[in-house]
Amino acid sequence: MIAIAAAFVSFIIVIAGVPVLRRMALRIGFVDRPSPRKIHRKPVPLMGGAAIYAAVTVTFILYQGITGLSLTVAVGGLALVAIGLTDDAFKAKGRDFPVWPRVVGYLAVSMLPLSFGIRIMAVTDPVSGKFYLFPEWLSAVATIVWVFALINMVNFIDGADGLASGVSMISSATLLVAAIIKKQPDTALLAAIIIGACIGFLAYNFHPARIFLGDAGATFLGFVLAVVAVEGAFKSATLLSMAVPILALGLPIFDTIIVMLRRLLSGKPLHRADNMHFHHVLMRWGLNQVQAVSFLYLIAALFALLSIVLLLVQK
């Protein structure tokens, strides 16, 4: 019941906040302008990420209080929103923000959960029941790589109206179910709050989008989903259930892997944006934007279903 109420509060904050941010963005020209690589044909406001961040952090602190988890979300998220809004400001002026400052910033944020004791720590052998604690260095590296990867992966799929926010909602719902099964109320609460924020944002972001997440919103969603997975699905995981968070976030993970392999094989820079993501390919095959995004929602839901089945089987 608390999780439902928190999700509703998060939803209301986004519903109320987005129109204000949208008007502000249009007034100051803070918009994503069309380009040959992009799908949209008109300038679209970019401040949606600020609404998502405000909704998730305010609601989580309201219901959770000041804890290591809430501080991780608030502080790490604030840093990502600041970096993302700077990047979005460059885009609004038709310029590219340098990649290395972003990489350094994302890496610093990826280390933050360790400061609050949020880390991938161990795995249990489901056959013998033995508990294998990772060496501290391996625990730290695994956590940093996971968080850094998800920050970028969710950002990479944010190329069609409603795609990143909708897939994040599906992934959050999966992690919510996993947290309920594993009796983890804190991560269940955070996952529910993310769902509420994403549903509220989709009211403005589904095609035709009236506002975009921007890098600020996409990277924040990737970060908070990664943290939920580490604090929830990865905690006390067996060898089999380690696949649960990976499948829950399967669409952005596999999209990124395939795109990176294509860039590597073609000799293109790995960080250089292109039109080879799943949604670009589907639209080249003849699907319109709504059809492509809906199809990818279905794929994300199938990944989610498989992850829950694995979790139930190992129990």
PDB file of C-alpha atoms in Angstrom:
ATOM      1  CA  MET A   1       0.000   0.000   0.000  1.00  0.00           C
ATOM      2  CA  ILE A   2       2.853   2.415   0.852  1.00  0.00           C
ATOM      3  CA  ALA A   3       4.548   1.662  -2.473  1.00  0.00           C
ATOM      4  CA  ILE A   4       1.314   2.398  -4.360  1.00  0.00           C
ATOM      5  CA  ALA A   5       0.871   5.708  -2.528  1.00  0.00           C
ATOM      6  CA  ALA A   6       4.494   6.664  -3.209  1.00  0.00           C
ATOM      7  CA  ALA A   7       4.127   5.796  -6.901  1.00  0.00           C
ATOM      8  CA  PHE A   8       1.050   8.046  -7.055  1.00  0.00           C
ATOM      9  CA  VAL A   9       2.910  10.963  -5.429  1.00  0.00           C
ATOM     10  CA  SER A  10       5.765  10.548  -7.910  1.00  0.00           C
ATOM     11  CA  PHE A  11       3.248  10.441 -10.771  1.00  0.00           C
ATOM     12  CA  ILE A  12       1.580  13.680  -9.609  1.00  0.00           C
ATOM     13  CA  ILE A  13       4.897  15.529  -9.274  1.00  0.00           C
ATOM     14  CA  VAL A  14       5.801  14.660 -12.869  1.00  0.00           C
ATOM     15  CA  ILE A  15       2.336  15.459 -14.232  1.00  0.00           C
ATOM     16  CA  ALA A  16       2.406  18.849 -12.516  1.00  0.00           C
ATOM     17  CA  GLY A  17       6.073  19.629 -13.151  1.00  0.00           C
ATOM     18  CA  VAL A  18       6.514  18.793 -16.825  1.00  0.00           C
ATOM     19  CA  PRO A  19       4.247  21.559 -18.229  1.00  0.00           C
ATOM     20  CA  VAL A  20       6.163  24.159 -16.180  1.00  0.00           C
ATOM     21  CA  LEU A  21       9.543  22.877 -17.367  1.00  0.00           C
ATOM     22  CA  ARG A  22       8.278  22.593 -20.938  1.00  0.00           C
ATOM     23  CA  ARG A  23       7.197  26.245 -21.046  1.00  0.00           C
ATOM     24  CA  MET A  24      10.521  27.291 -19.527  1.00  0.00           C
ATOM     25  CA  ALA A  25      12.513  25.281 -22.063  1.00  0.00           C
ATOM     26  CA  LEU A  26      10.592  26.731 -24.995  1.00  0.00           C
ATOM     27  CA  ARG A  27      11.027  30.247 -23.654  1.00  0.00           C
ATOM     28  CA  ILE A  28      14.821  29.979 -23.370  1.00  0.00           C
ATOM     29  CA  GLY A  29      15.326  27.805 -26.463  1.00  0.00           C
ATOM     30  CA  PHE A  30      16.412  24.729 -24.481  1.00  0.00           C
ATOM     31  CA  VAL A  31      15.307  22.297 -27.199  1.00  0.00           C
ATOM     32  CA  ASP A  32      16.574  19.314 -29.158  1.00  0.00           C
ATOM     33  CA  ARG A  33      16.840  20.426 -32.761  1.00  0.00           C
ATOM     34  CA  PRO A  34      16.267  18.054 -35.704  1.00  0.00           C
ATOM     35  CA  SER A  35      19.250  16.500 -37.485  1.00  0.00           C
ATOM     36  CA  PRO A  36      19.775  13.767 -40.109  1.00  0.00           C
ATOM     37  CA  ARG A  37      20.405  11.192 -37.329  1.00  0.00           C
ATOM     38  CA  LYS A  38      17.312  12.075 -35.294  1.00  0.00           C
ATOM     39  CA  ILE A  39      13.729  10.997 -35.845  1.00  0.00           C
ATOM     40  CA  HIS A  40      11.861  14.158 -34.780  1.00  0.00           C
ATOM     41  CA  ARG A  41      11.325  16.943 -37.307  1.00  0.00           C
ATOM     42  CA  LYS A  42      10.534  19.845 -34.953  1.00  0.00           C
ATOM     43  CA  PRO A  43      12.444  21.268 -31.970  1.00  0.00           C
ATOM     44  CA  VAL A  44      11.361  19.503 -28.745  1.00  0.00           C
ATOM     45  CA  PRO A  45      12.034  20.756 -25.168  1.00  0.00           C
ATOM     46  CA  LEU A  46      14.759  18.866 -23.294  1.00  0.00           C
ATOM     47  CA  MET A  47      14.073  19.467 -19.583  1.00  0.00           C
ATOM     48  CA  GLY A  48      12.033  16.350 -18.869  1.00  0.00           C
ATOM     49  CA  GLY A  49      14.853  14.741 -16.909  1.00  0.00           C
ATOM     50  CA  ALA A  50      14.619  17.395 -14.205  1.00  0.00           C
ATOM     51  CA  ALA A  51      10.991  16.428 -13.540  1.00  0.00           C
ATOM     52  CA  ILE A  52      11.872  12.725 -13.305  1.00  0.00           C
ATOM     53  CA  TYR A  53      14.732  13.457 -10.909  1.00  0.00           C
ATOM     54  CA  ALA A  54      12.643  15.714  -8.695  1.00  0.00           C
ATOM     55  CA  ALA A  55       9.770  13.235  -8.538  1.00  0.00           C
ATOM     56  CA  VAL A  56      11.922  10.217  -7.674  1.00  0.00           C
ATOM     57  CA  THR A  57      14.198  11.883  -5.129  1.00  0.00           C
ATOM     58  CA  VAL A  58      11.581  13.988  -3.345  1.00  0.00           C
ATOM     59  CA  THR A  59       9.151  11.079  -3.076  1.00  0.00           C
ATOM     60  CA  PHE A  60      11.781   8.565  -1.983  1.00  0.00           C
ATOM     61  CA  ILE A  61      13.164  10.858   0.739  1.00  0.00           C
ATOM     62  CA  LEU A  62       9.603  11.673   1.832  1.00  0.00           C
ATOM     63  CA  TYR A  63       8.785   7.988   2.371  1.00  0.00           C
ATOM     64  CA  GLN A  64      12.246   6.580   3.142  1.00  0.00           C
ATOM     65  CA  GLY A  65      13.971   9.423   4.961  1.00  0.00           C
ATOM     66  CA  ILE A  66      17.702  10.119   4.784  1.00  0.00           C
ATOM     67  CA  THR A  67      19.433   6.772   4.268  1.00  0.00           C
ATOM     68  CA  GLY A  68      22.414   5.515   2.321  1.00  0.00           C
ATOM     69  CA  LEU A  69      20.117   4.478  -0.517  1.00  0.00           C
ATOM     70  CA  SER A  70      18.206   7.764  -0.676  1.00  0.00           C
ATOM     71  CA  LEU A  71      21.446   9.778  -0.524  1.00  0.00           C
ATOM     72  CA  THR A  72      22.939   7.673  -3.322  1.00  0.00           C
ATOM     73  CA  VAL A  73      19.933   8.395  -5.518  1.00  0.00           C
ATOM     74  CA  ALA A  74      19.784  12.096  -4.609  1.00  0.00           C
ATOM     75  CA  VAL A  75      23.500  12.941  -4.815  1.00  0.00           C
ATOM     76  CA  GLY A  76      24.361  10.715  -7.776  1.00  0.00           C
ATOM     77  CA  GLY A  77      21.230  11.768  -9.593  1.00  0.00           C
ATOM     78  CA  LEU A  78      21.919  15.459  -9.024  1.00  0.00           C
ATOM     79  CA  ALA A  79      25.402  15.078 -10.514  1.00  0.00           C
ATOM     80  CA  LEU A  80      24.018  13.270 -13.568  1.00  0.00           C
ATOM     81  CA  VAL A  81      21.258  15.822 -14.076  1.00  0.00           C
ATOM     82  CA  ALA A  82      23.853  18.610 -13.917  1.00  0.00           C
ATOM     83  CA  ILE A  83      26.072  16.856 -16.471  1.00  0.00           C
ATOM     84  CA  GLY A  84      23.073  15.991 -18.629  1.00  0.00           C
ATOM     85  CA  LEU A  85      21.627  19.493 -18.640  1.00  0.00           C
ATOM     86  CA  THR A  86      25.052  20.854 -19.620  1.00  0.00           C
ATOM     87  CA  ASP A  87      25.192  18.347 -22.487  1.00  0.00           C
ATOM     88  CA  ASP A  88      21.606  19.229 -23.460  1.00  0.00           C
ATOM     89  CA  ALA A  89      22.476  22.951 -23.411  1.00  0.00           C
ATOM     90  CA  PHE A  90      25.248  22.284 -25.934  1.00  0.00           C
ATOM     91  CA  LYS A  91      22.762  20.358 -28.125  1.00  0.00           C
ATOM     92  CA  ALA A  92      20.280  23.230 -27.947  1.00  0.00           C
ATOM     93  CA  LYS A  93      22.998  25.455 -29.430  1.00  0.00           C
ATOM     94  CA  GLY A  94      23.838  22.920 -32.143  1.00  0.00           C
ATOM     95  CA  ARG A  95      27.147  21.935 -30.532  1.00  0.00           C
ATOM     96  CA  ASP A  96      28.565  18.711 -29.082  1.00  0.00           C
ATOM     97  CA  PHE A  97      29.624  18.500 -25.453  1.00  0.00           C
ATOM     98  CA  PRO A  98      33.094  16.843 -25.199  1.00  0.00           C
ATOM     99  CA  VAL A  99      32.880  13.134 -24.418  1.00  0.00           C
ATOM    100  CA  TRP A 100      35.659  12.861 -21.823  1.00  0.00           C
ATOM    101  CA  PRO A 101      34.181  15.202 -19.195  1.00  0.00           C
ATOM    102  CA  ARG A 102      30.995  13.134 -19.414  1.00  0.00           C
ATOM    103  CA  VAL A 103      32.909   9.858 -19.061  1.00  0.00           C
ATOM    104  CA  VAL A 104      34.799  11.135 -16.019  1.00  0.00           C
ATOM    105  CA  GLY A 105      31.559  12.398 -14.470  1.00  0.00           C
ATOM    106  CA  TYR A 106      29.720   9.132 -15.110  1.00  0.00           C
ATOM    107  CA  LEU A 107      32.640   7.177 -13.659  1.00  0.00           C
ATOM    108  CA  ALA A 108      32.653   9.311 -10.494  1.00  0.00           C
ATOM    109  CA  VAL A 109      28.911   8.806 -10.059  1.00  0.00           C
ATOM    110  CA  SER A 110      29.355   5.049 -10.624  1.00  0.00           C
ATOM    111  CA  MET A 111      31.714   4.963  -7.638  1.00  0.00           C
ATOM    112  CA  LEU A 112      29.274   6.766  -5.361  1.00  0.00           C
ATOM    113  CA  PRO A 113      27.156   3.738  -4.339  1.00  0.00           C
ATOM    114  CA  LEU A 114      30.267   2.135  -2.834  1.00  0.00           C
ATOM    115  CA  SER A 115      30.503   5.026  -0.363  1.00  0.00           C
ATOM    116  CA  PHE A 116      27.080   4.089   1.003  1.00  0.00           C
ATOM    117  CA  GLY A 117      27.677   0.340   1.147  1.00  0.00           C
ATOM    118  CA  ILE A 118      25.718  -0.403  -2.029  1.00  0.00           C
ATOM    119  CA  ARG A 119      27.707  -2.998  -3.961  1.00  0.00           C
ATOM    120  CA  ILE A 120      27.565  -6.401  -5.638  1.00  0.00           C
ATOM    121  CA  MET A 121      28.980  -8.462  -2.794  1.00  0.00           C
ATOM    122  CA  ALA A 122      28.493 -12.203  -3.140  1.00  0.00           C
ATOM    123  CA  VAL A 123      26.784 -15.131  -4.807  1.00  0.00           C
ATOM    124  CA  THR A 124      25.235 -18.304  -3.394  1.00  0.00           C
ATOM    125  CA  ASP A 125      25.657 -21.729  -4.999  1.00  0.00           C
ATOM    126  CA  PRO A 126      22.068 -23.045  -5.235  1.00  0.00           C
ATOM    127  CA  VAL A 127      23.264 -26.690  -5.192  1.00  0.00           C
ATOM    128  CA  SER A 128      25.642 -26.672  -2.220  1.00  0.00           C
ATOM    129  CA  GLY A 129      24.165 -23.628  -0.498  1.00  0.00           C
ATOM    130  CA  LYS A 130      27.655 -22.193  -0.047  1.00  0.00           C
ATOM    131  CA  PHE A 131      28.003 -18.417   0.167  1.00  0.00           C
ATOM    132  CA  TYR A 132      30.882 -16.956  -1.858  1.00  0.00           C
ATOM    133  CA  LEU A 133      31.923 -13.457  -0.783  1.00  0.00           C
ATOM    134  CA  PHE A 134      33.671 -11.489  -3.541  1.00  0.00           C
ATOM    135  CA  PRO A 135      37.061  -9.909  -2.790  1.00  0.00           C
ATOM    136  CA  GLU A 136      36.620  -6.217  -2.052  1.00  0.00           C
ATOM    137  CA  TRP A 137      38.344  -5.150  -5.280  1.00  0.00           C
ATOM    138  CA  LEU A 138      36.139  -7.429  -7.394  1.00  0.00           C
ATOM    139  CA  SER A 139      33.011  -6.233  -5.605  1.00  0.00           C
ATOM    140  CA  ALA A 140      33.987  -2.618  -6.299  1.00  0.00           C
ATOM    141  CA  VAL A 141      34.882  -3.210  -9.954  1.00  0.00           C
ATOM    142  CA  ALA A 142      31.698  -5.192 -10.649  1.00  0.00           C
ATOM    143  CA  THR A 143      29.533  -2.489  -9.085  1.00  0.00           C
ATOM    144  CA  ILE A 144      31.244   0.373 -10.902  1.00  0.00           C
ATOM    145  CA  VAL A 145      31.105  -1.396 -14.282  1.00  0.00           C
ATOM    146  CA  TRP A 146      27.419  -2.281 -13.823  1.00  0.00           C
ATOM    147  CA  VAL A 147      26.357   1.247 -12.815  1.00  0.00           C
ATOM    148  CA  PHE A 148      28.512   2.943 -15.474  1.00  0.00           C
ATOM    149  CA  ALA A 149      27.162   0.616 -18.156  1.00  0.00           C
ATOM    150  CA  LEU A 150      23.499   1.201 -17.254  1.00  0.00           C
ATOM    151  CA  ILE A 151      23.936   4.973 -17.125  1.00  0.00           C
ATOM    152  CA  ASN A 152      25.087   4.854 -20.739  1.00  0.00           C
ATOM    153  CA  MET A 153      22.862   2.046 -21.999  1.00  0.00           C
ATOM    154  CA  VAL A 154      19.565   3.690 -21.070  1.00  0.00           C
ATOM    155  CA  ASN A 155      20.866   6.919 -22.569  1.00  0.00           C
ATOM    156  CA  PHE A 156      21.740   5.095 -25.795  1.00  0.00           C
ATOM    157  CA  ILE A 157      18.187   3.814 -26.347  1.00  0.00           C
ATOM    158  CA  ASP A 158      16.636   7.244 -25.815  1.00  0.00           C
ATOM    159  CA  GLY A 159      16.155   7.844 -29.509  1.00  0.00           C
ATOM    160  CA  ALA A 160      12.406   7.449 -30.082  1.00  0.00           C
ATOM    161  CA  ASP A 161       9.380   8.992 -28.386  1.00  0.00           C
ATOM    162  CA  GLY A 162       8.576   7.130 -25.182  1.00  0.00           C
ATOM    163  CA  LEU A 163      11.196   4.418 -25.654  1.00  0.00           C
ATOM    164  CA  ALA A 164      13.609   5.016 -22.756  1.00  0.00           C
ATOM    165  CA  SER A 165      10.889   6.053 -20.301  1.00  0.00           C
ATOM    166  CA  GLY A 166       8.630   3.141 -21.266  1.00  0.00           C
ATOM    167  CA  VAL A 167      11.389   0.528 -21.136  1.00  0.00           C
ATOM    168  CA  SER A 168      12.542   1.966 -17.790  1.00  0.00           C
ATOM    169  CA  MET A 169       8.988   1.583 -16.503  1.00  0.00           C
ATOM    170  CA  ILE A 170       8.907  -2.091 -17.570  1.00  0.00           C
ATOM    171  CA  SER A 171      12.330  -2.740 -16.043  1.00  0.00           C
ATOM    172  CA  SER A 172      11.263  -1.027 -12.817  1.00  0.00           C
ATOM    173  CA  ALA A 173       8.129  -3.164 -12.656  1.00  0.00           C
ATOM    174  CA  THR A 174      10.297  -6.270 -13.026  1.00  0.00           C
ATOM    175  CA  LEU A 175      12.656  -5.159 -10.266  1.00  0.00           C
ATOM    176  CA  LEU A 176       9.616  -4.329  -8.106  1.00  0.00           C
ATOM    177  CA  VAL A 177       8.297  -7.873  -8.461  1.00  0.00           C
ATOM    178  CA  ALA A 178      11.763  -9.259  -7.707  1.00  0.00           C
ATOM    179  CA  ALA A 179      12.019  -7.077  -4.584  1.00  0.00           C
ATOM    180  CA  ILE A 180       8.593  -8.238  -3.378  1.00  0.00           C
ATOM    181  CA  ILE A 181       9.522 -11.889  -3.918  1.00  0.00           C
ATOM    182  CA  LYS A 182      12.823 -11.367  -2.061  1.00  0.00           C
ATOM    183  CA  LYS A 183      11.110  -9.320   0.694  1.00  0.00           C
ATOM    184  CA  GLN A 184      13.154  -6.150   0.123  1.00  0.00           C
ATOM    185  CA  PRO A 185      10.832  -3.237   1.011  1.00  0.00           C
ATOM    186  CA  ASP A 186      13.327  -0.408   0.383  1.00  0.00           C
ATOM    187  CA  THR A 187      14.104  -1.379  -3.206  1.00  0.00           C
ATOM    188  CA  ALA A 188      10.451  -2.244  -3.810  1.00  0.00           C
ATOM    189  CA  LEU A 189       9.519   1.287  -2.723  1.00  0.00           C
ATOM    190  CA  LEU A 190      12.127   2.898  -4.988  1.00  0.00           C
ATOM    191  CA  ALA A 191      11.104   0.742  -7.967  1.00  0.00           C
ATOM    192  CA  ALA A 192       7.445   1.699  -7.457  1.00  0.00           C
ATOM    193  CA  ILE A 193       8.368   5.394  -7.332  1.00  0.00           C
ATOM    194  CA  ILE A 194      10.272   5.081 -10.617  1.00  0.00           C
ATOM    195  CA  ILE A 195       7.223   3.411 -12.190  1.00  0.00           C
ATOM    196  CA  GLY A 196       4.988   6.301 -11.103  1.00  0.00           C
ATOM    197  CA  ALA A 197       7.408   8.885 -12.493  1.00  0.00           C
ATOM    198  CA  CYS A 198       7.744   7.067 -15.824  1.00  0.00           C
ATOM    199  CA  ILE A 199       3.980   6.675 -16.244  1.00  0.00           C
ATOM    200  CA  GLY A 200       3.509  10.386 -15.601  1.00  0.00           C
ATOM    201  CA  PHE A 201       6.266  11.277 -18.036  1.00  0.00           C
ATOM    202  CA  LEU A 202       4.907   9.006 -20.763  1.00  0.00           C
ATOM    203  CA  ALA A 203       1.770  11.147 -20.828  1.00  0.00           C
ATOM    204  CA  TYR A 204       3.969  13.856 -22.388  1.00  0.00           C
ATOM    205  CA  ASN A 205       6.725  11.745 -23.951  1.00  0.00           C
ATOM    206  CA  PHE A 206       4.856   9.118 -25.988  1.00  0.00           C
ATOM    207  CA  HIS A 207       4.536   9.926 -29.690  1.00  0.00           C
ATOM    208  CA  PRO A 208       4.189  12.719 -30.589  1.00  0.00           C
ATOM    209  CA  ALA A 209       6.493  13.747 -27.745  1.00  0.00           C
ATOM    210  CA  ARG A 210       5.960  17.192 -26.238  1.00  0.00           C
ATOM    211  CA  ILE A 211       9.127  16.938 -24.152  1.00  0.00           C
ATOM    212  CA  PHE A 212      12.235  14.719 -24.096  1.00  0.00           C
ATOM    213  CA  LEU A 213      14.128  13.153 -21.210  1.00  0.00           C
ATOM    214  CA  GLY A 214      17.355  14.557 -22.540  1.00  0.00           C
ATOM    215  CA  ASP A 215      20.670  13.162 -21.342  1.00  0.00           C
ATOM    216  CA  ALA A 216      19.796  14.391 -17.845  1.00  0.00           C
ATOM    217  CA  GLY A 217      16.748  12.135 -17.587  1.00  0.00           C
ATOM    218  CA  ALA A 218      18.043   9.117 -19.481  1.00  0.00           C
ATOM    219  CA  THR A 219      21.290   8.880 -17.515  1.00  0.00           C
ATOM    220  CA  PHE A 220      19.436   9.372 -14.227  1.00  0.00           C
ATOM    221  CA  LEU A 221      17.017   6.549 -15.053  1.00  0.00           C
ATOM    222  CA  GLY A 222      19.922   4.285 -15.982  1.00  0.00           C
ATOM    223  CA  PHE A 223      21.671   5.139 -12.706  1.00  0.00           C
ATOM    224  CA  VAL A 224      18.693   4.624 -10.428  1.00  0.00           C
ATOM    225  CA  LEU A 225      17.740   1.334 -12.133  1.00  0.00           C
ATOM    226  CA  ALA A 226      21.314   0.119 -11.731  1.00  0.00           C
ATOM    227  CA  VAL A 227      21.246   1.019  -8.031  1.00  0.00           C
ATOM    228  CA  VAL A 228      17.901  -0.733  -7.501  1.00  0.00           C
ATOM    229  CA  ALA A 229      19.339  -3.853  -9.132  1.00  0.00           C
ATOM    230  CA  VAL A 230      22.506  -3.817  -7.000  1.00  0.00           C
ATOM    231  CA  GLU A 231      20.661  -3.186  -3.737  1.00  0.00           C
ATOM    232  CA  GLY A 232      17.864  -5.589  -4.658  1.00  0.00           C
ATOM    233  CA  ALA A 233      18.123  -8.317  -7.291  1.00  0.00           C
ATOM    234  CA  PHE A 234      21.903  -8.760  -6.992  1.00  0.00           C
ATOM    235  CA  LYS A 235      21.765  -9.002  -3.196  1.00  0.00           C
ATOM    236  CA  SER A 236      21.884 -12.606  -1.899  1.00  0.00           C
ATOM    237  CA  ALA A 237      21.733 -13.771  -5.507  1.00  0.00           C
ATOM    238  CA  THR A 238      22.356 -17.322  -6.627  1.00  0.00           C
ATOM    239  CA  LEU A 239      24.291 -18.112  -9.785  1.00  0.00           C
ATOM    240  CA  LEU A 240      20.981 -18.474 -11.626  1.00  0.00           C
ATOM    241  CA  SER A 241      19.263 -15.374 -10.243  1.00  0.00           C
ATOM    242  CA  MET A 242      22.264 -13.215 -11.197  1.00  0.00           C
ATOM    243  CA  ALA A 243      20.606 -13.244 -14.605  1.00  0.00           C
ATOM    244  CA  VAL A 244      17.435 -11.607 -13.225  1.00  0.00           C
ATOM    245  CA  PRO A 245      18.610  -7.954 -13.246  1.00  0.00           C
ATOM    246  CA  ILE A 246      20.438  -8.514 -16.534  1.00  0.00           C
ATOM    247  CA  LEU A 247      17.247  -9.754 -18.183  1.00  0.00           C
ATOM    248  CA  ALA A 248      15.134  -7.102 -16.443  1.00  0.00           C
ATOM    249  CA  LEU A 249      17.276  -4.534 -18.255  1.00  0.00           C
ATOM    250  CA  GLY A 250      17.822  -6.789 -21.250  1.00  0.00           C
ATOM    251  CA  LEU A 251      16.671  -4.455 -24.017  1.00  0.00           C
ATOM    252  CA  PRO A 252      19.121  -1.579 -23.370  1.00  0.00           C
ATOM    253  CA  ILE A 253      21.892  -4.078 -22.576  1.00  0.00           C
ATOM    254  CA  PHE A 254      21.548  -6.112 -25.777  1.00  0.00           C
ATOM    255  CA  ASP A 255      20.895  -3.035 -27.916  1.00  0.00           C
ATOM    256  CA  THR A 256      24.150  -1.496 -26.680  1.00  0.00           C
ATOM    257  CA  ILE A 257      26.164  -4.698 -27.130  1.00  0.00           C
ATOM    258  CA  ILE A 258      25.009  -5.143 -30.730  1.00  0.00           C
ATOM    259  CA  VAL A 259      25.546  -1.479 -31.635  1.00  0.00           C
ATOM    260  CA  MET A 260      29.022  -1.462 -30.087  1.00  0.00           C
ATOM    261  CA  LEU A 261      29.986  -4.625 -31.957  1.00  0.00           C
ATOM    262  CA  ARG A 262      28.820  -3.062 -35.229  1.00  0.00           C
ATOM    263  CA  ARG A 263      30.839   0.087 -34.559  1.00  0.00           C
ATOM    264  CA  LEU A 264      33.888  -1.957 -33.600  1.00  0.00           C
ATOM    265  CA  LEU A 265      33.703  -4.130 -36.709  1.00  0.00           C
ATOM    266  CA  SER A 266      33.195  -1.117 -38.973  1.00  0.00           C
ATOM    267  CA  GLY A 267      36.052   0.813 -37.358  1.00  0.00           C
ATOM    268  CA  LYS A 268      33.836   3.636 -36.084  1.00  0.00           C
ATOM    269  CA  PRO A 269      34.480   5.370 -32.718  1.00  0.00           C
ATOM    270  CA  LEU A 270      32.503   3.587 -29.986  1.00  0.00           C
ATOM    271  CA  HIS A 271      31.175   6.856 -28.536  1.00  0.00           C
ATOM    272  CA  ARG A 272      30.022   8.322 -31.867  1.00  0.00           C
ATOM    273  CA  ALA A 273      26.220   8.353 -32.159  1.00  0.00           C
ATOM    274  CA  ASP A 274      24.679   6.692 -35.224  1.00  0.00           C
ATOM    275  CA  ASN A 275      21.370   5.290 -36.459  1.00  0.00           C
ATOM    276  CA  MET A 276      22.040   1.584 -35.876  1.00  0.00           C
ATOM    277  CA  HIS A 277      19.984   1.084 -32.689  1.00  0.00           C
ATOM    278  CA  PHE A 278      17.014  -1.305 -32.659  1.00  0.00           C
ATOM    279  CA  HIS A 279      14.437   1.460 -33.114  1.00  0.00           C
ATOM    280  CA  HIS A 280      16.318   2.875 -36.126  1.00  0.00           C
ATOM    281  CA  VAL A 281      16.489  -0.570 -37.750  1.00  0.00           C
ATOM    282  CA  LEU A 282      12.787  -1.273 -37.156  1.00  0.00           C
ATOM    283  CA  MET A 283      11.819   2.033 -38.720  1.00  0.00           C
ATOM    284  CA  ARG A 284      14.018   1.351 -41.741  1.00  0.00           C
ATOM    285  CA  TRP A 285      12.117  -1.935 -42.105  1.00  0.00           C
ATOM    286  CA  GLY A 286       8.899   0.064 -42.515  1.00  0.00           C
ATOM    287  CA  LEU A 287       7.478   0.387 -39.003  1.00  0.00           C
ATOM    288  CA  ASN A 288       6.372   3.821 -37.895  1.00  0.00           C
ATOM    289  CA  GLN A 289       7.589   5.272 -34.606  1.00  0.00           C
ATOM    290  CA  VAL A 290       4.638   4.046 -32.514  1.00  0.00           C
ATOM    291  CA  GLN A 291       4.874   0.543 -33.987  1.00  0.00           C
ATOM    292  CA  ALA A 292       8.644   0.346 -33.421  1.00  0.00           C
ATOM    293  CA  VAL A 293       8.412   1.533 -29.821  1.00  0.00           C
ATOM    294  CA  SER A 294       5.451  -0.760 -29.081  1.00  0.00           C
ATOM    295  CA  PHE A 295       7.354  -3.733 -30.502  1.00  0.00           C
ATOM    296  CA  LEU A 296      10.354  -2.915 -28.303  1.00  0.00           C
ATOM    297  CA  TYR A 297       8.039  -2.627 -25.283  1.00  0.00           C
ATOM    298  CA  LEU A 298       6.938  -6.187 -26.075  1.00  0.00           C
ATOM    299  CA  ILE A 299      10.540  -7.402 -26.259  1.00  0.00           C
ATOM    300  CA  ALA A 300      11.329  -5.676 -22.938  1.00  0.00           C
ATOM    301  CA  ALA A 301       8.244  -7.311 -21.389  1.00  0.00           C
ATOM    302  CA  LEU A 302       9.357 -10.746 -22.614  1.00  0.00           C
ATOM    303  CA  PHE A 303      12.786 -10.199 -21.045  1.00  0.00           C
ATOM    304  CA  ALA A 304      11.014  -9.134 -17.854  1.00  0.00           C
ATOM    305  CA  LEU A 305       8.804 -12.225 -17.816  1.00  0.00           C
ATOM    306  CA  LEU A 306      11.784 -14.517 -18.322  1.00  0.00           C
ATOM    307  CA  SER A 307      13.661 -12.853 -15.449  1.00  0.00           C
ATOM    308  CA  ILE A 308      10.733 -13.390 -13.060  1.00  0.00           C
ATOM    309  CA  VAL A 309      10.388 -17.019 -14.158  1.00  0.00           C
ATOM    310  CA  LEU A 310      14.097 -17.555 -13.397  1.00  0.00           C
ATOM    311  CA  LEU A 311      13.681 -15.974  -9.989  1.00  0.00           C
ATOM    312  CA  LEU A 312      10.701 -18.189  -9.156  1.00  0.00           C
ATOM    313  CA  VAL A 313      12.456 -21.324 -10.424  1.00  0.00           C
ATOM    314  CA  GLN A 314      15.512 -20.787  -8.251  1.00  0.00           C
ATOM    315  CA  LYS A 315      13.311 -20.300  -5.199  1.00  0.00           C
TER     316      LYS A 315
END
